Coordinates of C-alpha atoms and ligand atoms in Angstrom, one line a residue:
M22 CA 133.7 -82.7 52.6
D23 CA 133.4 -86.3 51.5
A24 CA 134.4 -88.1 48.3
I25 CA 130.9 -89.6 47.7
S26 CA 129.2 -86.1 47.4
V27 CA 131.9 -85.0 44.9
I28 CA 131.4 -88.1 42.8
R29 CA 127.6 -87.6 42.9
T30 CA 127.8 -84.0 41.8
K31 CA 129.8 -85.0 38.7
R32 CA 127.8 -88.2 38.1
D33 CA 124.6 -86.0 38.0
R34 CA 126.2 -83.6 35.5
G35 CA 126.7 -80.9 38.1
E36 CA 129.6 -78.4 38.3
L37 CA 132.2 -79.0 41.0
T38 CA 132.9 -76.0 43.3
D39 CA 136.4 -74.7 43.8
H40 CA 136.3 -76.1 47.3
Q41 CA 135.2 -79.6 46.1
I42 CA 138.1 -79.7 43.5
D43 CA 140.8 -78.4 45.9
W44 CA 139.7 -80.9 48.5
V45 CA 139.4 -84.0 46.4
V46 CA 142.7 -83.5 44.6
D47 CA 144.5 -82.9 47.9
A48 CA 142.8 -85.7 49.7
Y49 CA 143.5 -88.1 46.9
T50 CA 147.2 -87.2 46.9
R51 CA 147.4 -87.7 50.6
G52 CA 145.7 -91.1 50.3
E53 CA 142.5 -90.0 52.1
V54 CA 140.4 -90.5 49.0
A55 CA 140.7 -94.1 47.8
D56 CA 141.7 -95.2 44.3
E57 CA 138.2 -96.7 43.6
Q58 CA 136.6 -93.3 44.6
M59 CA 138.9 -91.4 42.3
S60 CA 138.3 -93.9 39.5
A61 CA 134.6 -93.3 39.8
L62 CA 135.1 -89.5 39.7
A63 CA 137.5 -89.8 36.7
M64 CA 134.9 -91.8 34.8
A65 CA 132.2 -89.3 35.7
I66 CA 134.5 -86.5 34.4
L67 CA 135.2 -88.5 31.2
L68 CA 131.5 -89.0 30.6
N69 CA 130.1 -85.6 31.6
G70 CA 133.0 -83.2 31.0
M71 CA 134.1 -80.1 32.8
T72 CA 133.6 -76.4 32.4
A73 CA 136.6 -74.1 31.6
R74 CA 136.5 -73.0 35.3
E75 CA 136.6 -76.5 36.6
I76 CA 139.5 -77.5 34.3
S77 CA 141.5 -74.4 35.4
R78 CA 140.8 -75.0 39.1
W79 CA 141.6 -78.8 38.7
T80 CA 144.9 -77.8 37.1
D81 CA 145.7 -75.4 39.9
A82 CA 145.0 -78.1 42.5
M83 CA 147.4 -80.5 40.8
I84 CA 150.1 -77.8 40.6
A85 CA 149.6 -77.1 44.3
S86 CA 150.1 -80.8 45.1
G87 CA 153.9 -80.4 44.6
E88 CA 156.8 -78.1 44.1
R89 CA 157.2 -75.4 41.4
M90 CA 160.5 -75.0 39.7
D91 CA 162.0 -71.6 39.1
F92 CA 164.2 -70.8 36.1
S93 CA 164.1 -67.0 36.5
G94 CA 167.8 -67.0 37.6
L95 CA 168.9 -68.2 34.2
T96 CA 170.7 -65.8 31.9
R97 CA 168.5 -66.8 28.9
P98 CA 164.7 -67.0 28.4
T99 CA 163.2 -70.6 28.6
A100 CA 160.9 -72.4 26.2
D101 CA 159.7 -76.0 26.3
K102 CA 157.8 -78.3 23.9
H103 CA 155.3 -81.0 24.7
S104 CA 154.0 -83.5 22.2
T105 CA 150.8 -85.5 23.0
G106 CA 152.7 -88.5 21.7
G107 CA 153.0 -90.4 18.4
V108 CA 154.8 -93.1 16.5
G109 CA 158.4 -92.3 15.5
D110 CA 158.0 -88.9 17.3
K111 CA 161.7 -88.3 18.1
I112 CA 161.4 -84.5 17.6
T113 CA 162.5 -83.6 21.1
L114 CA 165.9 -85.1 20.5
P115 CA 167.0 -82.7 17.7
L116 CA 164.7 -79.9 18.8
A117 CA 166.1 -79.2 22.3
P118 CA 169.7 -78.7 21.3
L119 CA 168.6 -76.8 18.2
V120 CA 166.6 -74.2 20.1
A121 CA 169.5 -74.0 22.7
A122 CA 171.9 -73.3 19.9
C123 CA 169.7 -70.4 18.9
G124 CA 169.9 -68.7 22.3
V125 CA 166.9 -70.1 24.3
A126 CA 167.2 -72.5 27.3
V127 CA 165.2 -75.7 27.0
P128 CA 164.2 -77.5 30.2
Q129 CA 162.7 -80.6 28.8
L130 CA 161.2 -82.8 31.5
S131 CA 160.2 -86.0 29.7
G132 CA 158.6 -89.3 30.3
R133 CA 158.9 -92.9 29.4
G134 CA 156.8 -94.7 26.8
L135 CA 153.7 -96.6 27.6
G136 CA 151.7 -98.6 25.0
H137 CA 152.3 -97.9 21.3
T138 CA 154.0 -94.5 21.6
G139 CA 157.6 -94.3 22.6
G140 CA 159.1 -92.2 25.4
T141 CA 161.9 -89.7 25.0
L142 CA 163.8 -91.1 28.1
D143 CA 163.7 -94.6 26.7
K144 CA 165.2 -93.4 23.4
L145 CA 168.0 -91.5 25.1
E146 CA 168.8 -94.4 27.4
S147 CA 170.0 -96.3 24.3
V148 CA 173.0 -93.9 24.3
P149 CA 175.7 -95.7 26.3
G150 CA 176.1 -94.1 29.7
W151 CA 173.3 -91.6 29.5
R152 CA 171.4 -91.0 32.7
A153 CA 167.8 -89.7 32.9
T154 CA 167.6 -88.9 36.6
L155 CA 169.1 -85.6 37.7
S156 CA 168.6 -83.7 40.9
N157 CA 167.0 -80.2 40.5
A158 CA 170.4 -78.6 41.1
E159 CA 172.1 -80.8 38.5
M160 CA 169.3 -80.0 36.0
L161 CA 169.8 -76.3 36.6
A162 CA 173.5 -76.6 36.2
V163 CA 173.2 -78.5 32.8
L164 CA 170.6 -75.9 31.7
E165 CA 172.9 -73.0 32.5
S166 CA 176.1 -74.5 31.1
V167 CA 174.7 -76.3 28.0
G168 CA 171.4 -74.5 27.3
A169 CA 169.3 -77.7 27.0
V170 CA 168.5 -80.6 29.4
I171 CA 166.3 -83.6 28.8
C172 CA 165.6 -85.5 32.0
A173 CA 163.0 -87.3 34.0
A174 CA 160.5 -85.2 35.8
G175 CA 161.2 -85.4 39.6
D176 CA 158.7 -87.0 42.0
G177 CA 158.0 -83.6 43.5
L178 CA 156.4 -82.1 40.4
A179 CA 152.6 -82.4 40.4
P180 CA 152.5 -85.7 42.4
A181 CA 148.7 -85.6 42.2
D182 CA 149.0 -86.1 38.4
K183 CA 151.5 -88.9 38.8
K184 CA 149.0 -90.8 40.9
L185 CA 146.0 -89.9 38.9
Y186 CA 147.6 -90.7 35.5
A187 CA 148.6 -94.2 36.7
L188 CA 145.0 -94.8 37.9
R189 CA 143.5 -93.5 34.6
D190 CA 145.8 -95.7 32.7
V191 CA 144.2 -98.8 34.2
T192 CA 140.6 -97.6 34.4
G193 CA 139.9 -96.6 30.8
T194 CA 139.8 -92.9 31.7
V195 CA 142.8 -91.5 29.8
E196 CA 140.8 -90.2 26.8
S197 CA 139.1 -87.2 28.5
I198 CA 140.0 -83.7 27.2
P199 CA 139.7 -82.0 30.7
L200 CA 141.8 -84.7 32.3
I201 CA 144.5 -84.8 29.5
A202 CA 144.7 -81.0 29.4
S203 CA 145.0 -80.6 33.1
S204 CA 147.5 -83.4 33.4
I205 CA 149.9 -82.1 30.8
M206 CA 149.5 -78.4 31.7
S207 CA 149.9 -78.9 35.5
K208 CA 153.4 -80.4 34.9
K209 CA 154.4 -77.8 32.4
I210 CA 153.3 -74.9 34.5
A211 CA 154.9 -76.4 37.7
E212 CA 158.1 -76.9 35.7
G213 CA 158.3 -73.1 35.4
T214 CA 159.0 -72.6 31.6
G215 CA 158.4 -69.1 30.3
A216 CA 157.1 -70.3 26.9
L217 CA 155.5 -73.5 25.8
V218 CA 154.8 -75.0 22.3
L219 CA 152.4 -77.9 22.2
D220 CA 152.5 -80.4 19.4
V221 CA 149.0 -81.9 19.4
K222 CA 148.9 -85.0 17.3
V223 CA 145.9 -86.1 15.4
G224 CA 145.4 -89.4 13.5
S225 CA 145.5 -93.2 14.1
G226 CA 148.8 -93.1 16.0
A227 CA 147.7 -90.3 18.4
F228 CA 145.5 -90.1 21.5
M229 CA 143.2 -87.9 19.4
K230 CA 142.0 -89.7 16.3
D231 CA 139.6 -86.9 15.4
L232 CA 140.6 -83.4 14.2
A233 CA 137.8 -81.6 16.1
D234 CA 138.8 -83.3 19.4
A235 CA 142.5 -82.5 18.8
R236 CA 141.5 -78.9 18.2
E237 CA 139.5 -78.7 21.4
L238 CA 142.4 -80.3 23.4
A239 CA 144.8 -77.7 21.9
R240 CA 142.5 -74.8 22.6
T241 CA 142.0 -76.0 26.2
M242 CA 145.7 -76.3 26.8
V243 CA 146.6 -73.0 25.2
E244 CA 144.0 -71.2 27.3
L245 CA 145.3 -72.9 30.5
G246 CA 148.9 -72.0 29.7
T247 CA 148.0 -68.4 28.9
A248 CA 145.9 -68.0 32.0
H249 CA 148.9 -69.1 34.1
G250 CA 151.3 -66.6 32.5
V251 CA 153.0 -69.1 30.1
R252 CA 153.2 -67.9 26.5
T253 CA 151.6 -70.9 24.9
V254 CA 150.9 -71.9 21.3
A255 CA 149.9 -75.2 19.7
L256 CA 150.5 -76.8 16.4
L257 CA 148.0 -79.5 15.2
T258 CA 150.1 -82.1 13.4
D259 CA 149.4 -85.3 11.4
M260 CA 150.0 -88.6 13.1
S261 CA 148.2 -90.9 10.6
T262 CA 151.6 -92.2 9.4
P263 CA 154.8 -92.5 11.5
L264 CA 157.2 -89.5 11.7
G265 CA 160.4 -90.1 9.8
R266 CA 161.7 -93.6 8.9
T267 CA 162.2 -95.2 12.2
A268 CA 160.2 -96.3 15.3
G269 CA 162.2 -97.7 18.2
N270 CA 164.7 -96.3 20.7
A271 CA 168.2 -96.5 19.3
L272 CA 166.9 -96.3 15.7
E273 CA 165.2 -93.0 16.5
V274 CA 168.4 -91.6 18.2
R275 CA 170.3 -92.5 15.0
E276 CA 167.8 -90.6 12.9
S277 CA 167.8 -87.6 15.2
V278 CA 171.6 -87.4 14.9
E279 CA 171.2 -87.5 11.1
V280 CA 168.9 -84.4 11.4
L281 CA 171.5 -82.6 13.7
A282 CA 174.1 -83.4 11.0
G283 CA 172.1 -81.5 8.4
G284 CA 170.4 -84.6 6.9
G285 CA 167.5 -86.8 8.0
P286 CA 164.0 -87.4 6.7
A287 CA 162.2 -84.3 5.3
D288 CA 159.1 -84.6 7.6
V289 CA 161.3 -84.8 10.7
V290 CA 163.3 -81.7 9.6
E291 CA 160.1 -79.8 8.7
L292 CA 158.5 -80.4 12.0
T293 CA 161.7 -79.8 14.0
L294 CA 162.2 -76.4 12.3
A295 CA 158.5 -75.4 12.6
L296 CA 158.5 -76.1 16.4
A297 CA 161.9 -74.5 16.9
R298 CA 160.6 -71.3 15.2
E299 CA 157.5 -71.3 17.4
M300 CA 159.6 -71.8 20.5
L301 CA 162.0 -68.9 19.6
T302 CA 159.1 -66.6 18.8
A303 CA 157.3 -67.5 22.0
A304 CA 160.5 -66.8 23.9
G305 CA 161.0 -63.5 22.1
V306 CA 164.4 -64.5 20.5
D307 CA 164.9 -64.2 16.8
A308 CA 168.6 -63.7 16.4
K309 CA 169.3 -66.9 14.5
D310 CA 167.4 -69.0 11.9
P311 CA 167.2 -72.6 13.2
A312 CA 167.9 -73.9 9.7
D313 CA 171.3 -72.2 9.9
A314 CA 172.0 -73.9 13.3
L315 CA 171.4 -77.3 11.7
A316 CA 173.6 -76.4 8.7
D317 CA 176.5 -74.9 10.6
G318 CA 176.9 -77.7 13.2
S319 CA 176.0 -75.5 16.3
A320 CA 173.0 -77.6 17.1
M321 CA 175.1 -80.8 16.9
D322 CA 177.7 -79.2 19.3
V323 CA 174.9 -78.6 21.9
W324 CA 173.7 -82.2 21.4
R325 CA 177.2 -83.6 22.1
R326 CA 177.6 -81.4 25.2
M327 CA 174.1 -82.2 26.4
I328 CA 174.7 -86.0 26.1
T329 CA 178.1 -85.8 27.7
A330 CA 176.8 -83.7 30.7
Q331 CA 174.5 -86.6 31.6
G332 CA 177.2 -89.2 31.4
G333 CA 176.5 -90.3 27.8
D334 CA 179.1 -90.9 25.1
P335 CA 178.0 -89.2 21.9
D336 CA 180.6 -91.1 19.9
A337 CA 179.8 -94.6 21.2
P338 CA 178.1 -96.9 18.7
L339 CA 174.4 -97.3 19.3
P340 CA 173.1 -100.8 20.1
T341 CA 171.9 -102.9 17.1
A342 CA 169.4 -105.8 17.3
R343 CA 170.5 -109.4 17.2
E344 CA 167.8 -110.3 14.6
S345 CA 166.0 -108.5 11.8
H346 CA 163.3 -109.4 9.3
V347 CA 162.6 -107.6 6.0
V348 CA 159.0 -107.3 4.7
T349 CA 158.8 -106.9 0.9
A350 CA 156.1 -105.6 -1.4
L351 CA 153.9 -108.3 -2.9
E352 CA 152.7 -106.0 -5.7
S353 CA 153.8 -102.8 -7.6
G354 CA 152.1 -99.5 -7.3
V355 CA 152.0 -96.4 -5.1
L356 CA 152.0 -96.6 -1.3
T357 CA 148.8 -94.8 -0.3
R358 CA 148.7 -95.7 3.5
L359 CA 151.2 -96.6 6.1
D360 CA 149.3 -96.7 9.4
A361 CA 151.0 -95.1 12.4
Y362 CA 149.1 -97.1 15.0
A363 CA 149.8 -100.5 13.4
I364 CA 153.5 -99.6 13.1
G365 CA 153.6 -98.4 16.7
V366 CA 152.0 -101.6 18.0
A367 CA 154.4 -103.7 15.9
A368 CA 157.5 -101.8 17.3
W369 CA 156.1 -102.2 20.8
R370 CA 155.6 -105.9 20.3
L371 CA 159.2 -106.2 19.0
G372 CA 160.3 -105.0 22.5
A373 CA 160.7 -101.2 21.8
G374 CA 157.9 -100.4 24.3
R375 CA 156.4 -101.7 27.5
A376 CA 153.0 -102.9 28.6
R377 CA 153.6 -102.1 32.3
K378 CA 155.5 -99.2 33.8
E379 CA 158.1 -101.4 35.5
E380 CA 159.1 -103.4 32.4
P381 CA 162.4 -102.8 30.6
V382 CA 162.6 -101.9 26.9
Q383 CA 164.9 -103.2 24.3
A384 CA 167.2 -100.4 23.1
A385 CA 167.7 -101.8 19.6
A386 CA 164.2 -103.1 18.9
G387 CA 161.9 -101.3 16.4
I388 CA 161.0 -100.8 12.8
E389 CA 162.8 -99.1 9.9
L390 CA 160.5 -97.8 7.1
H391 CA 161.9 -98.0 3.6
A392 CA 158.9 -96.4 1.9
K393 CA 156.5 -93.6 2.9
P394 CA 153.0 -92.7 1.6
G395 CA 153.3 -91.4 -2.0
D396 CA 156.4 -93.5 -2.8
L397 CA 156.3 -95.8 -5.9
I398 CA 156.9 -99.4 -5.1
R399 CA 157.9 -102.4 -7.2
T400 CA 157.2 -106.0 -6.4
G401 CA 159.9 -107.3 -4.1
D402 CA 161.0 -103.9 -2.9
P403 CA 161.8 -103.8 0.9
L404 CA 158.9 -102.0 2.7
L405 CA 160.1 -102.2 6.3
T406 CA 162.6 -104.0 8.5
L407 CA 161.7 -105.4 11.9
H408 CA 164.5 -105.5 14.5
T409 CA 164.5 -107.3 17.9
D410 CA 166.8 -109.2 20.2
T411 CA 164.0 -111.8 20.8
P412 CA 163.0 -113.2 17.4
E413 CA 160.2 -115.3 18.8
R414 CA 158.4 -111.9 18.8
F415 CA 158.4 -111.7 15.0
P416 CA 155.0 -113.5 14.3
Y417 CA 153.2 -111.4 17.0
A418 CA 154.7 -108.2 15.6
M419 CA 153.8 -109.2 12.0
E420 CA 150.1 -109.3 12.8
P421 CA 149.5 -105.5 12.8
V422 CA 152.1 -105.1 10.0
T423 CA 150.1 -107.2 7.5
S424 CA 147.3 -104.7 7.5
A425 CA 149.4 -101.5 8.0
F426 CA 149.7 -100.5 4.4
D427 CA 147.8 -100.1 1.1
I428 CA 149.4 -100.2 -2.3
A429 CA 147.2 -98.9 -5.1
P430 CA 147.8 -98.8 -8.9
E431 CA 150.3 -96.2 -10.0
G432 CA 148.6 -92.9 -10.8
T433 CA 146.0 -93.3 -8.0
P434 CA 145.6 -89.9 -6.4
N435 CA 147.0 -89.5 -2.9
H436 CA 144.9 -87.4 -0.5
H437 CA 147.3 -86.8 2.4
R438 CA 146.8 -84.2 5.1
P439 CA 149.7 -81.7 5.4
L440 CA 152.1 -82.5 8.2
I441 CA 151.2 -79.2 10.0
I442 CA 147.5 -79.0 9.9
D443 CA 146.8 -75.9 12.0
R444 CA 148.2 -73.4 14.5
I445 CA 146.3 -72.5 17.7
T446 CA 147.1 -69.3 19.5
P447 CA 145.4 -67.6 22.5
T448 CA 143.3 -65.6 20.0
T449 CA 142.3 -68.3 17.5
Ligands
URA12 N1 150.1 -87.2 28.7 C1 150.0 -86.8 30.0 O1 151.0 -86.3 30.6 N2 148.8 -86.8 30.5 C2 147.7 -87.3 29.9 O2 146.6 -87.3 30.5 C3 147.9 -87.8 28.6 C4 149.1 -87.7 28.0

C-alpha cells in the first residue's frame, strides 16, 4: 500500500477500500505517511466526500489508533454532551453538574478554544487553582465520587484525530462533514460513554452556517454513534446570536454559576434544561426533573464538589479585566440582529481566545451583552461592554463590533429562529 494510490483514488472520486482507510490512518499516525500527503487526501475528501461506509471505517480506524476508556465499572450510567462550538456556549459548565445531580455520571472530556469559539477548559481555568489535566485514574475517581468531571482529553485517546485535526486546521480542510463527524465521534466513542447528546450549532457563529449542512452533520454523527452502540441523539440549535449575555472565559463562568444558582439568562437555562433532559432520557434515568435540581441547589452542590476535586476554589473571586469600554446605541428602536460571529471575533481579539494552540488566553477578557435581539433600545443605552487587560486591543476588537448589530424602528417584525430548531434521532 502507498499513500499516492490512496490520494489518487479519492482525487478521482473513487471509494476507498477498508484496507486503504485502515492503512492510511495507521501509517499517518506512525509518521509513515507525510503531512503533505495527508493534507492532499484531506482536501480530496473535503472536495469529493465519503460514503457512509467510508466514514464509519475512517472513524473505526481513528478509534483504533489509541486507547478506549471503560466506565462500565461505575455505579451509575454515563452520558456525555458534545457541542460543535459557538459563541458564548458555556452550557457544559452548568450542564455536567446538573445531570450528575439527577443521577447520571458525566465524563466530559473537553478541549481548548481555537479561533472565534471559546473552549470549556479555558473557561474553567479562570477559576483559581482549577486543573484541567487528570490521569485516567484521577478522572475515574472524580467521576465516581462527584458524578461529573470536566477535564482535558488525554493524549492516548484517538491520537490519529489529534494529529489530523491540527493538520486540517492549517490546510483549510476543517469544513468537511465526513472529517468533522469522524473526528468528533472517534473521540466520543473511544471515551466510552453509554449515551451521547450532540448540540449541533447552526448560524453565523457556528462551523455550519447552513441548516441543511448542520442537519446532515447531525444525522451522520447520530448514525455513527448508534452503529457503535452509543445511544445518540442530536439537537440542532441556533448560533446566529451569542448564547446568554457573555462571551469570554471568566465572564462565562460567572454566568454559569448564576444558572446553577437558579437564575441566569433565559436562553442558557432553556438549552441547559433541554440537553439535560435528553441526556437523562438517553441514559434511561428519569427520577428527577433537572429544573428541580437547579431550584433546590443540588446541581450547585455538585458544581462546588467538582471544582474542588480538581484543585479549584469555588468561593474565590473570578478575575476581572483591568480595562473596559462600553458601546452605546446611537439610535432608538428594536435590536433585530446581534451577530454571533462578529461578537466571537471581537472577544477573541480582546484576548479571550487564541490564534495558535500554544498561545495563552486572558481569563478576564471578553464581552458582556446588555441587549439581545428583540429588546427595545433607546439612544445612549449601553449595548455591550468590552473587557481586556490589554487596552491597545480595543480598536482592533471594535472593528467587527461596529457591524455586529442592527437597530430597526420600533414595531419592525422580528423573524428569529427558535433556539432549538430540530431534534435528530436514529430514526429521523
Ligand atoms: N471539533 C472536532 O473535534 N473535530 C472537528 O473536526 C471539528 C470540530
